[in-house]
Short mmCIF file of C-alpha atoms in Angstrom, two decimals:
data_model
loop_
_atom_site.label_atom_id
_atom_site.label_comp_id
_atom_site.label_asym_id
_atom_site.label_seq_id
_atom_site.Cartn_x
_atom_site.Cartn_y
_atom_site.Cartn_z
CA MET A 36 123.54 187.26 -34.13
CA THR A 37 120.84 189.95 -34.28
CA GLY A 38 121.42 193.56 -33.28
CA ARG A 39 119.44 192.98 -30.08
CA GLY A 40 121.60 189.90 -29.39
CA VAL A 41 124.81 191.86 -29.84
CA THR A 42 123.54 194.58 -27.49
CA GLY A 43 122.59 191.93 -24.94
CA VAL A 44 126.03 190.31 -24.79
CA MET A 45 128.13 193.48 -24.92
CA PRO A 46 128.15 194.50 -21.21
CA GLY A 47 129.29 191.08 -20.01
CA LEU A 48 131.62 190.58 -22.95
CA ILE A 49 133.33 193.92 -22.34
CA LEU A 50 133.93 192.99 -18.70
CA ALA A 51 135.31 189.57 -19.75
CA ILE A 52 137.68 191.28 -22.20
CA ALA A 53 138.82 193.69 -19.47
CA VAL A 54 139.50 190.78 -17.10
CA ALA A 55 141.40 188.96 -19.86
CA ALA A 56 143.54 192.04 -20.54
CA ALA A 57 144.40 192.29 -16.83
CA ALA A 58 145.33 188.59 -16.77
CA VAL A 59 147.62 188.90 -19.78
CA TYR A 60 149.27 191.98 -18.25
CA LEU A 61 149.88 190.21 -14.92
CA SER A 62 151.26 187.11 -16.68
CA GLU A 63 153.94 189.24 -18.35
CA LEU A 64 155.21 190.93 -15.18
CA PRO A 65 158.61 189.84 -13.84
CA PHE A 66 158.31 186.93 -11.43
CA PRO A 67 161.62 186.01 -9.74
CA PRO A 68 163.44 183.73 -10.33
CA PHE A 69 161.81 183.41 -13.76
CA THR A 70 162.85 186.82 -15.08
CA LEU A 71 165.91 185.93 -17.16
CA ALA A 72 165.91 185.27 -20.91
CA ASN A 73 163.88 182.20 -21.91
CA LYS A 74 162.38 181.80 -18.44
CA SER A 75 158.60 181.98 -18.56
CA HIS A 76 156.16 183.31 -15.98
CA PRO A 77 154.92 180.29 -13.98
CA LEU A 78 151.23 181.26 -14.14
CA GLU A 79 149.40 181.20 -17.44
CA PRO A 80 146.94 184.01 -18.21
CA VAL A 81 144.25 181.30 -18.45
CA MET A 82 144.53 180.66 -14.71
CA LEU A 83 144.83 184.33 -13.83
CA ALA A 84 141.70 185.15 -15.86
CA ILE A 85 139.68 182.54 -13.97
CA ILE A 86 140.96 183.80 -10.61
CA LEU A 87 140.26 187.47 -11.40
CA GLY A 88 136.83 186.62 -12.81
CA MET A 89 135.90 184.59 -9.75
CA ILE A 90 137.03 187.36 -7.39
CA LEU A 91 134.86 189.89 -9.21
CA ALA A 92 131.88 187.55 -9.45
CA ASN A 93 131.96 186.74 -5.74
CA ALA A 94 132.94 190.15 -4.38
CA LEU A 95 130.63 192.40 -6.42
CA PRO A 96 126.90 192.30 -7.19
CA LEU A 97 127.32 192.04 -10.97
CA PRO A 98 124.12 192.77 -12.93
CA ARG A 99 122.31 189.69 -14.19
CA ALA A 100 122.18 191.30 -17.62
CA MET A 101 125.89 190.58 -17.94
CA ALA A 102 125.38 186.81 -17.80
CA ALA A 103 124.69 186.58 -21.54
CA GLY A 104 128.05 188.19 -22.29
CA PHE A 105 129.89 185.83 -19.93
CA LYS A 106 128.22 182.86 -21.61
CA PHE A 107 129.07 184.18 -25.08
CA ALA A 108 132.73 184.52 -24.08
CA SER A 109 132.97 181.04 -22.59
CA LYS A 110 130.96 179.16 -25.23
CA ARG A 111 131.39 181.02 -28.52
CA LEU A 112 134.91 182.45 -28.36
CA LEU A 113 136.57 179.32 -26.99
CA PRO A 114 136.23 177.14 -30.14
CA LEU A 115 137.75 179.91 -32.27
CA GLY A 116 140.67 180.15 -29.84
CA VAL A 117 141.26 176.39 -29.99
CA ILE A 118 141.31 176.47 -33.80
CA LEU A 119 143.98 179.19 -33.81
CA LEU A 120 145.87 177.25 -31.13
CA GLY A 121 146.70 174.71 -33.82
CA ALA A 122 149.14 177.20 -35.37
CA ARG A 123 151.48 176.60 -32.41
CA LEU A 124 151.93 172.96 -33.30
CA ASP A 125 154.43 171.42 -35.66
CA PHE A 126 154.03 167.68 -36.20
CA TYR A 127 157.76 167.43 -36.93
CA LYS A 128 158.33 168.00 -33.20
CA ILE A 129 157.23 164.41 -32.65
CA ILE A 130 160.02 163.26 -34.96
CA GLN A 131 162.53 165.44 -33.13
CA VAL A 132 161.96 163.76 -29.78
CA GLY A 133 162.72 160.37 -31.31
CA ALA A 134 160.95 157.04 -30.99
CA ALA A 135 161.65 156.72 -27.26
CA GLY A 136 160.38 160.21 -26.47
CA ALA A 137 157.28 159.76 -28.61
CA ALA A 138 156.54 156.38 -27.02
CA MET A 139 156.91 157.83 -23.52
CA SER A 140 154.60 160.71 -24.45
CA VAL A 141 151.88 158.29 -25.55
CA LEU A 142 152.37 156.04 -22.53
CA THR A 143 152.22 159.05 -20.19
CA ILE A 144 148.86 160.08 -21.66
CA LEU A 145 147.47 156.54 -21.50
CA ALA A 146 148.67 156.08 -17.92
CA GLY A 147 147.28 159.43 -16.77
CA LEU A 148 143.87 158.94 -18.34
CA GLY A 149 143.86 155.33 -17.12
CA MET A 150 144.38 156.44 -13.52
CA PHE A 151 141.53 158.91 -13.68
CA LEU A 152 139.26 156.29 -15.25
CA LEU A 153 139.99 154.11 -12.21
CA PHE A 154 139.19 157.03 -9.91
CA ILE A 155 135.92 157.52 -11.79
CA HIS A 156 135.15 153.78 -11.64
CA PHE A 157 135.59 153.71 -7.85
CA GLY A 158 133.37 156.77 -7.50
CA TRP A 159 136.14 159.00 -6.12
CA VAL A 160 135.52 161.75 -8.68
CA LYS A 161 132.71 162.71 -11.06
CA ARG A 162 133.14 161.48 -14.62
CA LYS A 163 133.46 164.81 -16.41
CA LEU A 164 135.63 166.36 -13.70
CA GLY A 165 137.87 163.29 -13.77
CA LEU A 166 138.23 163.46 -17.54
CA LEU A 167 139.13 167.14 -17.37
CA LEU A 168 141.74 166.45 -14.70
CA GLY A 169 143.05 163.53 -16.74
CA ILE A 170 143.57 165.44 -19.96
CA GLY A 171 144.95 168.45 -18.09
CA THR A 172 147.45 166.28 -16.23
CA THR A 173 148.62 164.38 -19.29
CA ILE A 174 148.59 166.93 -22.14
CA CYS A 175 149.08 170.62 -21.42
CA GLY A 176 147.31 171.70 -18.26
CA GLY A 177 144.70 174.43 -18.48
CA THR A 178 144.82 174.71 -22.27
CA ALA A 179 143.85 171.06 -22.70
CA ILE A 180 141.10 171.40 -20.10
CA VAL A 181 139.46 174.38 -21.78
CA ALA A 182 139.72 172.62 -25.16
CA ALA A 183 138.07 169.48 -23.76
CA ALA A 184 135.30 171.29 -21.87
CA PRO A 185 132.98 171.89 -24.85
CA VAL A 186 133.62 168.38 -26.18
CA ILE A 187 132.29 166.75 -23.00
CA GLU A 188 129.85 169.57 -22.15
CA ALA A 189 131.52 170.21 -18.78
CA ASP A 190 130.16 172.60 -16.17
CA ASP A 191 131.98 175.87 -15.58
CA GLU A 192 132.67 174.89 -11.96
CA ASP A 193 134.43 171.72 -13.07
CA VAL A 194 136.51 173.69 -15.57
CA SER A 195 137.56 176.21 -12.91
CA PHE A 196 138.40 173.52 -10.37
CA SER A 197 140.37 171.47 -12.91
CA VAL A 198 142.42 174.42 -14.13
CA ALA A 199 143.20 175.44 -10.54
CA THR A 200 144.23 171.89 -9.63
CA VAL A 201 146.61 171.28 -12.54
CA THR A 202 148.11 174.75 -12.12
CA LEU A 203 148.82 174.19 -8.43
CA VAL A 204 150.27 170.71 -8.97
CA GLY A 205 152.30 171.96 -11.93
CA LEU A 206 153.71 174.81 -9.87
CA ILE A 207 154.88 172.38 -7.20
CA ALA A 208 156.55 170.20 -9.85
CA MET A 209 158.13 173.25 -11.51
CA PHE A 210 159.99 174.14 -8.31
CA ALA A 211 160.67 170.58 -7.12
CA LEU A 212 161.95 168.85 -10.26
CA PRO A 213 165.09 171.02 -10.79
CA VAL A 214 166.08 170.44 -7.16
CA VAL A 215 165.63 166.66 -7.48
CA GLY A 216 167.32 166.61 -10.90
CA ARG A 217 170.44 168.30 -9.56
CA ALA A 218 170.51 166.04 -6.50
CA MET A 219 170.43 163.02 -8.83
CA ASN A 220 172.97 164.58 -11.22
CA MET A 221 170.63 164.09 -14.20
CA THR A 222 171.95 164.91 -17.67
CA ASP A 223 170.50 167.89 -19.52
CA TRP A 224 168.72 165.58 -21.96
CA ALA A 225 167.28 163.37 -19.21
CA PHE A 226 166.00 166.31 -17.21
CA GLY A 227 164.54 167.95 -20.31
CA VAL A 228 162.58 164.81 -21.18
CA TRP A 229 161.53 164.30 -17.54
CA SER A 230 160.23 167.82 -17.06
CA GLY A 231 158.68 167.95 -20.54
CA LEU A 232 156.61 164.84 -19.80
CA SER A 233 155.88 165.42 -16.11
CA ILE A 234 154.99 169.12 -15.69
CA HIS A 235 151.52 170.16 -16.81
CA GLN A 236 151.58 173.61 -18.39
CA THR A 237 153.93 174.79 -21.13
CA PRO A 238 155.17 177.94 -19.31
CA GLN A 239 155.95 175.82 -16.26
CA VAL A 240 157.89 173.33 -18.40
CA ILE A 241 159.93 176.12 -19.99
CA ALA A 242 160.61 177.73 -16.60
CA ALA A 243 161.79 174.47 -15.02
CA GLY A 244 163.82 173.39 -18.04
CA PHE A 245 165.76 176.61 -18.50
CA SER A 246 166.32 176.96 -14.75
CA TYR A 247 168.24 173.67 -15.02
CA SER A 248 170.26 174.57 -18.14
CA ASP A 249 169.73 175.97 -21.62
CA PRO A 250 170.08 172.53 -23.31
CA ALA A 251 167.62 171.06 -20.79
CA GLY A 252 165.19 173.90 -21.49
CA GLU A 253 165.40 173.37 -25.24
CA THR A 254 164.80 169.61 -24.87
CA ALA A 255 161.93 170.16 -22.43
CA THR A 256 160.24 172.60 -24.81
CA ILE A 257 160.47 170.21 -27.78
CA VAL A 258 159.19 167.27 -25.71
CA LYS A 259 156.33 169.37 -24.37
CA LEU A 260 155.30 170.54 -27.85
CA ALA A 261 155.36 166.95 -29.07
CA ARG A 262 153.06 166.06 -26.17
CA VAL A 263 150.74 168.95 -27.08
CA SER A 264 150.59 167.59 -30.64
CA LEU A 265 148.59 164.67 -29.24
CA LEU A 266 145.81 166.98 -28.04
CA ALA A 267 143.45 166.26 -30.95
CA PRO A 268 143.29 162.45 -30.52
CA ALA A 269 143.07 162.96 -26.75
CA LEU A 270 140.02 165.22 -27.23
CA VAL A 271 138.33 162.53 -29.31
CA ALA A 272 139.14 159.94 -26.64
CA VAL A 273 137.69 161.97 -23.75
CA GLY A 274 134.64 162.81 -25.88
CA TRP A 275 134.01 159.09 -26.32
CA LEU A 276 134.76 158.29 -22.67
CA ALA A 277 132.30 160.97 -21.54
CA THR A 278 129.49 158.93 -23.13
CA ARG A 279 130.39 155.65 -21.41
CA GLY A 280 128.22 154.30 -18.62
CA ASP A 281 128.94 155.14 -14.98
CA GLY A 282 125.59 154.22 -13.58
CA GLN A 283 123.90 157.12 -15.37
CA ALA A 284 122.16 157.39 -18.71
CA HIS A 285 124.35 158.92 -21.41
CA ARG A 286 123.30 160.11 -24.80
CA PRO A 287 125.48 158.47 -27.49
CA LYS A 288 127.35 161.06 -29.45
CA SER A 289 127.61 161.14 -33.21
CA LEU A 290 131.00 161.10 -34.91
CA ARG A 291 130.64 164.85 -35.31
CA GLY A 292 130.03 165.16 -31.58
CA LEU A 293 133.16 163.13 -30.80
CA PHE A 294 135.19 165.01 -33.37
CA PRO A 295 133.64 168.49 -33.42
CA VAL A 296 134.33 171.04 -36.12
CA PHE A 297 136.71 173.10 -34.01
CA VAL A 298 138.98 170.04 -33.53
CA LEU A 299 139.12 169.65 -37.31
CA GLY A 300 140.03 173.32 -37.52
CA PHE A 301 142.72 172.80 -34.90
CA LEU A 302 144.22 169.93 -36.92
CA ALA A 303 144.02 171.94 -40.14
CA MET A 304 145.95 174.82 -38.56
CA ALA A 305 148.57 172.44 -37.18
CA LEU A 306 148.96 170.82 -40.60
CA ALA A 307 149.30 174.24 -42.23
CA ARG A 308 152.02 175.13 -39.71
CA THR A 309 153.83 171.84 -40.34
CA LEU A 310 153.73 172.27 -44.11
CA GLY A 311 154.94 175.86 -43.93
CA TRP A 312 151.71 177.37 -45.20
CA LEU A 313 151.63 180.05 -42.48
CA PRO A 314 154.27 182.43 -43.81
CA THR A 315 155.99 185.60 -42.73
CA PHE A 316 155.63 188.43 -45.27
CA ASN A 317 155.93 192.19 -45.64
CA ALA A 318 152.86 194.38 -45.97
CA GLY A 319 153.12 198.14 -46.14
CA GLY A 320 156.63 198.08 -44.76
CA ARG A 321 155.66 195.88 -41.81
CA THR A 322 156.64 192.28 -41.24
CA ILE A 323 153.60 190.07 -40.66
CA ASP A 324 154.22 186.73 -38.96
CA VAL A 325 151.05 184.69 -39.47
CA ILE A 326 152.02 182.09 -36.87
CA LYS A 327 152.62 184.74 -34.23
CA LEU A 328 149.39 186.49 -35.22
CA CYS A 329 147.40 183.26 -34.81
CA ASP A 330 149.13 182.52 -31.50
CA THR A 331 148.27 185.96 -30.14
CA GLY A 332 144.68 185.68 -31.35
CA SER A 333 144.36 182.23 -29.78
CA LYS A 334 145.65 183.47 -26.43
CA LEU A 335 143.30 186.45 -26.36
CA LEU A 336 140.24 184.39 -27.30
CA ILE A 337 140.96 181.56 -24.85
CA VAL A 338 141.83 183.92 -21.99
CA THR A 339 138.65 185.94 -22.62
CA ALA A 340 136.65 182.69 -22.61
CA MET A 341 138.21 181.72 -19.28
CA ALA A 342 137.44 185.16 -17.88
CA GLY A 343 133.83 184.41 -18.78
CA VAL A 344 134.06 181.06 -16.96
CA GLY A 345 135.48 182.77 -13.88
CA LEU A 346 132.78 185.43 -13.92
CA GLU A 347 130.13 182.69 -13.95
CA THR A 348 131.71 180.66 -11.13
CA ARG A 349 130.70 180.92 -7.49
CA PHE A 350 132.90 179.82 -4.60
CA ALA A 351 129.96 177.98 -3.06
CA ALA A 352 129.79 175.67 -6.09
CA LEU A 353 133.53 174.90 -5.84
CA LYS A 354 133.16 174.04 -2.15
CA LYS A 355 130.83 171.20 -3.09
CA THR A 356 133.64 169.58 -5.10
CA GLY A 357 135.76 169.06 -1.99
CA LEU A 358 139.45 168.30 -1.63
CA ARG A 359 139.42 164.73 -2.94
CA PRO A 360 139.77 165.62 -6.66
CA LEU A 361 142.67 167.92 -5.77
CA LEU A 362 144.40 165.10 -3.90
CA LEU A 363 143.73 162.68 -6.73
CA GLY A 364 145.26 165.16 -9.19
CA GLY A 365 148.37 165.35 -7.03
CA LEU A 366 148.53 161.56 -6.73
CA ALA A 367 148.27 161.05 -10.49
CA ALA A 368 150.94 163.67 -11.15
CA GLY A 369 153.24 162.02 -8.61
CA VAL A 370 152.83 158.61 -10.24
CA ILE A 371 153.66 160.13 -13.64
CA VAL A 372 156.75 161.93 -12.27
CA VAL A 373 158.12 158.69 -10.78
CA GLY A 374 157.10 156.57 -13.76
CA VAL A 375 158.74 158.85 -16.33
CA MET A 376 161.93 158.98 -14.27
CA ALA A 377 162.00 155.17 -14.10
CA ALA A 378 161.43 154.93 -17.86
CA ILE A 379 164.29 157.35 -18.57
CA ALA A 380 166.59 155.41 -16.24
CA ALA A 381 165.73 152.19 -18.06
CA LEU A 382 166.68 153.55 -21.50
CA PRO A 383 169.96 152.22 -22.97
CA LYS A 384 172.81 154.59 -22.21
#
C-alpha cells in the first residue's frame, strides 16, 4: 500500500480499532449469572463490535473519507484473523469426542446446511444470506459467518444480519437448554454433547455447559471445538454452493476461489497446533505462549474487521431483509436441538 493509501485508510481504521477495543472491553465485564470461574460472557466481541459500529454509523454523520478505512478493516484484516484463528484448533479434539460425537457433529452440519438449502430453493431467503445463516447455525456462530463472508463475497448487510440472528438464537438456547436438561435429568455427558452440538457460539456453549456442571462444561467445550475443526471443509462447501444456480447467473469459481489462501493458512495453523509446533518459551525473562498470542491477535483482527462491517451498515438496508430469515434461523436451530437430543437418546446406554 502506498503512503497516500495508508493515509487514506487511517481515519476510518482508527475508528474501527477504537470500536473493537470498546467491544472487547464490554465482552469482558461481569454478566450475571456468568461471572463465576469458567463461565463465559454470553456475547462475543464480534457481535458487540457490529452493534457499536452500526450505532455510530446511523447516529452520527461520519465523514465519507472514513469509508476506505472501514473497507480496509472488513476486507483486508479479516483473512489474517481467520488464519490466526487456526491456532485455536486441535484436530485431536475430534478423536476425544469419539466416533458417535464426531458422526453427530458431521450430521448436524449436513442437516443444518441442508435445511437452509431448502429455504433457498423455495425462495424464502437469499442464497448468500441463507448460506451464512447455515454455516453460522451449524459451526460456530458469528466466527464461522465472518470466515465465510469473503469466500462467498457476501454483502456487509447480510453479514450483520446473520451474526445478529445466530447470536440471538444462541442466547435463547444458552438459557433454555440447562433448564430443559435438568427437567429431563440428563447426565453430564449427555448435556455436554447436546449443548456442544446445538448452541451456536463458543462462549455461549461454555456458559451453558458450566452452568449445568463442571463435567458437562468440559464435555461441551471439547464437542464444540471438534465441531469448529470442521470449519475449513464447511467453507469450501459453502464456496461451491454459492456458485450453484438459483435462477441467476453465477460465475464458476476456480479451485483457488473455493479454497482461498487464507483457508490454507487456517489449516496450516491448526496443523501446527495439533503437532505441537506452537510452543511456549521464555524470552527476556517473560513466558511467551505462541498459541495464546495467535488467539489474541485473531480476536483483535476479526473484531476490528466486524467493527468495520458495522460502521458500513445502515439500518435501512437491514429493514429490507425482513423477519423471515430470522424466523428461519430459529426454526433450523430448533430442529437441530430436537434432532441432537433424539440422537443422544438413541445411543446405546
